[in-house]
């Protein structure tokens, strides 16, 4: 079956612009996670969703970052007024339920000029 | 700070040898997971071990968990060139949320 799909796969934008990253989880998966990975580093947790609800937003780096999930399916991560330090690979994962193995997309590589 | 720290940071072995990677964490957990990441790709789940389990096997993979030492190890037996990847451990945060914390990973290189 289809895995987790992320779009775009690559995004290059100018500092100060807003960007929107999209994640299509595996159908039926109630849990959805967003992570950020800088070059050669581990994953930095950003936010997770149980259904459409995000109980813990403490991982979002600043108030320029926001995320939403609608219909228990697609999620979007929005970064406003992008900064160069936002450059990274943004990974999305979903799992059938919480505390279950996560299935990852291939990420969106974001480059801020 | 990272909940999970892998050791070593990098490991290079010959095909057919065993590879052992270690993960240490700082606080109590509900479960610990190991993932593999090939360059430029997303992570692939390998094994989930719960806090009340001590050992799990999956094919050529063996994972152990020592909650008294707050550590886990991943053993890959009879390694293959295709095992070349980065390996991460992930622990759920102790606060009861599902905020998974990943370590910085071990980069494994298997030489043919």
Short mmCIF file of C-alpha atoms in Angstrom, two decimals:
data_model
loop_
_atom_site.label_atom_id
_atom_site.label_comp_id
_atom_site.label_asym_id
_atom_site.label_seq_id
_atom_site.Cartn_x
_atom_site.Cartn_y
_atom_site.Cartn_z
CA UNK A 1 0.00 0.00 0.00
CA UNK A 2 0.99 3.67 -0.21
CA UNK A 3 3.41 4.97 2.37
CA UNK A 4 3.72 8.41 3.90
CA UNK A 5 3.95 11.04 1.20
CA UNK A 6 5.53 14.44 1.67
CA UNK A 7 5.50 17.38 -0.70
CA UNK A 8 7.36 19.15 -2.03
CA UNK A 9 10.44 16.95 -1.90
CA UNK A 10 12.63 20.02 -2.23
CA UNK A 11 11.92 23.69 -1.54
CA UNK A 12 14.24 26.61 -2.05
CA UNK A 13 13.00 29.99 -0.94
CA UNK A 14 14.25 33.40 0.07
CA UNK A 15 14.66 34.48 3.65
CA UNK A 16 11.50 36.11 4.94
CA UNK A 17 9.09 34.13 2.80
CA UNK A 18 6.46 31.78 4.20
CA UNK A 19 6.54 28.07 3.33
CA UNK A 20 4.01 25.30 3.68
CA UNK A 21 5.00 21.66 3.86
CA UNK A 22 2.50 18.88 3.35
CA UNK A 23 2.26 15.36 4.74
CA UNK A 24 -0.13 12.64 3.61
CA UNK A 25 -0.05 9.87 6.22
CA UNK A 26 -0.88 6.24 5.66
CA UNK A 27 -4.64 5.83 5.47
CA UNK A 28 -6.14 4.94 8.83
CA UNK A 29 -3.17 6.09 10.89
CA UNK A 30 -4.39 8.19 13.78
CA UNK A 31 -1.00 9.48 14.93
CA UNK A 32 1.15 11.88 12.93
CA UNK A 33 4.54 13.34 13.80
CA UNK A 34 6.73 16.13 12.43
CA UNK A 35 10.50 16.16 12.92
CA UNK A 36 13.38 18.28 11.69
CA UNK A 37 16.79 16.91 10.78
CA UNK A 38 19.81 19.07 10.15
CA UNK A 39 22.69 17.74 8.06
CA UNK A 40 24.36 14.78 9.76
CA UNK A 41 22.28 15.16 12.88
CA UNK A 42 19.56 13.24 14.65
CA UNK A 43 15.88 14.08 14.54
CA UNK A 44 14.45 17.01 16.45
CA UNK A 45 10.84 16.48 17.51
CA UNK A 46 8.52 19.30 16.47
CA UNK A 47 4.92 18.25 17.08
CA UNK A 48 2.59 15.26 17.05
CA UNK A 49 -1.10 14.84 16.36
CA UNK A 50 -3.60 12.42 17.88
CA UNK A 51 -6.34 12.63 15.31
CA UNK A 52 -6.67 16.36 14.63
CA UNK A 53 -5.48 17.38 18.07
CA UNK A 54 -1.92 18.46 18.91
CA UNK A 55 -1.54 17.92 22.68
CA UNK A 56 2.12 18.93 22.83
CA UNK A 57 3.43 21.88 20.82
CA UNK A 58 6.49 22.42 22.97
CA UNK A 59 8.85 21.17 20.26
CA UNK A 60 8.03 23.94 17.81
CA UNK A 61 11.18 26.14 17.68
CA UNK A 62 9.37 29.47 17.63
CA UNK A 63 6.00 31.09 17.05
CA UNK A 64 6.87 31.26 13.35
CA UNK A 65 6.14 27.54 13.20
CA UNK A 66 2.62 26.15 13.17
CA UNK A 67 0.98 22.93 12.12
CA UNK A 68 -2.49 21.66 11.57
CA UNK A 69 -4.20 18.45 10.65
CA UNK A 70 -7.63 18.20 9.18
CA UNK A 71 -9.99 15.27 8.77
CA UNK A 72 -7.59 13.06 10.67
CA UNK A 73 -5.50 12.83 7.56
CA UNK A 74 -3.37 15.44 5.77
CA UNK A 75 -1.16 17.70 7.84
CA UNK A 76 0.59 20.93 6.93
CA UNK A 77 3.58 22.48 8.66
CA UNK A 78 3.84 26.22 8.05
CA UNK A 79 6.92 28.31 8.65
CA UNK A 80 6.40 32.05 8.49
CA UNK A 81 9.12 34.62 7.79
CA UNK A 82 11.70 31.92 7.16
CA UNK A 83 15.24 32.31 8.46
CA UNK A 84 18.42 30.65 7.24
CA UNK A 85 18.55 28.49 10.37
CA UNK A 86 15.26 26.92 9.25
CA UNK A 87 17.16 25.11 6.49
CA UNK A 88 16.87 21.38 7.17
CA UNK A 89 15.04 18.24 6.12
CA UNK A 90 11.52 18.15 7.56
CA UNK A 91 10.30 14.60 8.13
CA UNK A 92 6.76 13.43 8.71
CA UNK A 93 5.79 10.06 10.17
CA UNK A 94 2.53 8.33 10.97
CA UNK A 95 1.57 5.36 13.10
CA UNK A 96 -1.59 3.34 13.47
CA UNK A 97 -1.96 4.49 17.04
CA UNK A 98 0.19 6.28 19.57
CA UNK A 99 3.24 4.40 20.84
CA UNK A 100 3.38 2.23 17.72
CA UNK A 101 6.14 1.97 15.11
CA UNK A 102 6.33 5.08 12.98
CA UNK A 103 6.35 5.06 9.19
CA UNK A 104 8.34 7.90 7.71
CA UNK A 105 8.10 9.85 4.50
CA UNK A 106 11.25 10.80 2.60
CA UNK A 107 11.08 14.36 3.85
CA UNK A 108 11.08 17.86 2.42
CA UNK A 109 14.53 19.38 2.01
CA UNK A 110 14.11 23.08 2.78
CA UNK A 111 16.80 25.56 1.80
CA UNK A 112 16.55 29.20 2.80
CA UNK A 113 18.71 31.56 0.77
CA UNK B 1 19.24 17.81 25.47
CA UNK B 2 18.97 14.48 23.70
CA UNK B 3 17.24 11.68 25.55
CA UNK B 4 19.01 9.05 23.47
CA UNK B 5 22.69 9.00 22.69
CA UNK B 6 24.15 6.37 20.38
CA UNK B 7 27.62 4.97 20.63
CA UNK B 8 29.78 4.73 18.63
CA UNK B 9 29.10 7.68 16.36
CA UNK B 10 30.59 5.79 13.43
CA UNK B 11 31.46 2.16 12.83
CA UNK B 12 33.19 0.51 9.90
CA UNK B 13 33.29 -3.28 9.59
CA UNK B 14 33.83 -5.99 6.99
CA UNK B 15 30.94 -7.85 5.43
CA UNK B 16 30.09 -10.92 7.49
CA UNK B 17 31.14 -9.39 10.80
CA UNK B 18 28.73 -8.45 13.55
CA UNK B 19 27.92 -4.83 14.34
CA UNK B 20 26.92 -3.64 17.79
CA UNK B 21 25.50 -0.21 18.51
CA UNK B 22 24.55 1.15 21.90
CA UNK B 23 21.99 3.67 23.03
CA UNK B 24 21.79 5.37 26.40
CA UNK B 25 18.94 7.46 27.68
CA UNK B 26 18.34 9.57 30.74
CA UNK B 27 14.88 9.02 32.17
CA UNK B 28 12.28 6.29 32.44
CA UNK B 29 10.62 5.15 29.25
CA UNK B 30 7.61 3.17 28.08
CA UNK B 31 9.30 1.80 25.00
CA UNK B 32 12.43 2.16 22.90
CA UNK B 33 12.58 1.85 19.14
CA UNK B 34 15.42 1.40 16.68
CA UNK B 35 15.32 2.89 13.20
CA UNK B 36 17.55 2.80 10.15
CA UNK B 37 18.09 5.66 7.72
CA UNK B 38 19.67 5.33 4.33
CA UNK B 39 21.22 8.49 2.96
CA UNK B 40 18.65 10.98 1.75
CA UNK B 41 15.68 8.87 2.77
CA UNK B 42 13.21 8.65 5.61
CA UNK B 43 13.66 6.35 8.56
CA UNK B 44 12.64 2.71 8.55
CA UNK B 45 11.41 1.09 11.74
CA UNK B 46 13.41 -1.96 12.85
CA UNK B 47 12.32 -3.06 16.32
CA UNK B 48 10.22 -1.77 19.22
CA UNK B 49 11.04 -3.06 22.69
CA UNK B 50 8.87 -2.28 25.68
CA UNK B 51 10.19 -1.38 29.10
CA UNK B 52 9.16 -4.76 30.54
CA UNK B 53 11.06 -6.67 27.85
CA UNK B 54 14.75 -7.50 27.99
CA UNK B 55 15.50 -8.87 24.54
CA UNK B 56 13.90 -9.06 21.09
CA UNK B 57 14.93 -10.65 17.84
CA UNK B 58 14.01 -9.94 14.26
CA UNK B 59 15.90 -11.81 11.58
CA UNK B 60 19.57 -10.82 11.89
CA UNK B 61 18.74 -8.14 14.45
CA UNK B 62 18.88 -8.53 18.21
CA UNK B 63 17.93 -5.76 20.60
CA UNK B 64 18.51 -5.76 24.33
CA UNK B 65 17.18 -3.34 26.91
CA UNK B 66 18.57 -2.76 30.40
CA UNK B 67 16.29 -0.33 32.18
CA UNK B 68 18.48 -0.34 35.31
CA UNK B 69 21.35 1.04 33.22
CA UNK B 70 19.07 3.02 30.93
CA UNK B 71 20.69 1.51 27.90
CA UNK B 72 19.89 -0.57 24.84
CA UNK B 73 22.00 -2.31 22.25
CA UNK B 74 21.34 -3.27 18.64
CA UNK B 75 23.29 -6.20 17.24
CA UNK B 76 23.34 -6.90 13.52
CA UNK B 77 24.77 -10.33 12.81
CA UNK B 78 26.47 -11.41 9.59
CA UNK B 79 26.42 -7.86 8.24
CA UNK B 80 25.96 -7.11 4.55
CA UNK B 81 26.93 -4.12 2.44
CA UNK B 82 23.21 -3.27 2.27
CA UNK B 83 23.23 -2.71 6.03
CA UNK B 84 25.28 0.44 5.47
CA UNK B 85 23.12 3.21 6.94
CA UNK B 86 22.64 5.38 10.02
CA UNK B 87 20.93 3.77 12.99
CA UNK B 88 18.92 5.70 15.56
CA UNK B 89 17.29 4.82 18.83
CA UNK B 90 14.14 6.64 19.86
CA UNK B 91 12.51 6.81 23.25
CA UNK B 92 9.15 8.14 24.27
CA UNK B 93 9.36 11.06 26.67
CA UNK B 94 8.71 10.19 30.31
CA UNK B 95 6.06 12.83 30.76
CA UNK B 96 3.32 10.70 29.35
CA UNK B 97 3.16 12.48 26.04
CA UNK B 98 4.16 10.82 22.79
CA UNK B 99 7.05 13.14 22.14
CA UNK B 100 9.65 10.77 20.76
CA UNK B 101 13.26 11.70 21.30
CA UNK B 102 15.83 10.46 18.79
CA UNK B 103 19.54 10.15 19.39
CA UNK B 104 22.23 11.45 17.07
CA UNK B 105 22.72 8.06 15.46
CA UNK B 106 25.48 5.61 14.59
CA UNK B 107 26.76 5.68 11.03
CA UNK B 108 27.50 2.11 10.03
CA UNK B 109 29.60 1.30 6.99
CA UNK B 110 29.87 -2.33 5.90
CA UNK B 111 32.72 -2.96 3.49
CA UNK B 112 32.27 -5.63 0.82
#
